[in-house]
Amino acid sequence: MQVNGAPEPFSTSRLDALPLDVAHAEEMAVVLFDPALHTYTGGTPEDAGTLRARYERQTAGSPDPAERWWNWVLRVRTDGYLAGYVQATVRGARAEVAWVVGARWQGRGYAKEAAAGLVRHLLDQGSVHTVVAHIHPGHAASAAVASAAGLLPTGEWEDGEVRWRLDVSTDAAPGRVADAGHGP
């Protein structure tokens, strides 16, 4: 993973995580169109033009030089279609992560596989030692994804969401993160 600039791609057994590009906006607008994806996070689906503008901002990077915005789209290797995204906001040794898998691809373990792959990818680089996610208390599926990625609920709250965290010491082997969701 590059210290500055775009993130490096990574793969899991069924998914390729490709660095976000503005060219992904058209296909991702279709992937993210279902209003149910916004039940716990708020907002509404964005059209391709709005998504393109957001991707331009995201790929330009954070205006804060101490913070890196790393975003990947998830391509399902067997059919070549995009199915969602993962992202990490990295500041120092801490990464805040999030994931979304489109409704059409849910229920297949892709979110667990992608989140576990993301956490492993971040930890394998050696500079990230803490991974955090914020999960709505009513979103059982997202809690299961966080758990599969090795995160644990902390009991801490932020903006109505529970903070989940994985801390690894600088001496711990990064490969300890579960390789979740890689079955058929």
XYZ file of C-alpha atoms in Angstrom, residues 37-43 85 87 94 96-100 132-140 142-143 146 152-165:
41
model
C -28.681 0.234 1.486
C -29.269 3.565 3.247
C -31.524 2.253 6.027
C -28.882 2.563 8.746
C -26.606 5.202 7.267
C -29.145 7.696 5.956
C -29.196 9.402 2.610
C -16.833 -1.113 -2.045
C -12.834 2.121 2.303
C -5.381 4.031 12.987
C -11.488 3.734 10.168
C -13.108 1.311 7.769
C -16.468 0.838 6.098
C -17.990 -1.484 3.519
C -21.090 -1.712 1.356
C -12.162 0.873 13.781
C -15.664 0.621 12.330
C -18.879 2.304 13.441
C -21.956 0.063 13.325
C -25.600 1.014 13.876
C -26.845 -1.033 16.856
C -29.753 -2.412 14.829
C -27.650 -3.528 11.873
C -27.004 -7.188 12.734
C -22.940 -5.273 9.566
C -22.079 -6.384 13.106
C -17.215 -6.531 11.634
C -14.996 -6.397 18.601
C -17.643 -4.018 19.957
C -16.136 -1.584 22.453
C -19.236 -0.281 24.218
C -18.225 3.195 23.012
C -20.717 5.178 20.942
C -20.299 7.839 18.282
C -23.187 9.516 16.450
C -25.611 6.766 17.515
C -23.331 3.943 16.378
C -21.280 1.428 18.324
C -17.523 1.617 17.822
C -15.958 -1.729 16.906
C -12.187 -2.075 17.108
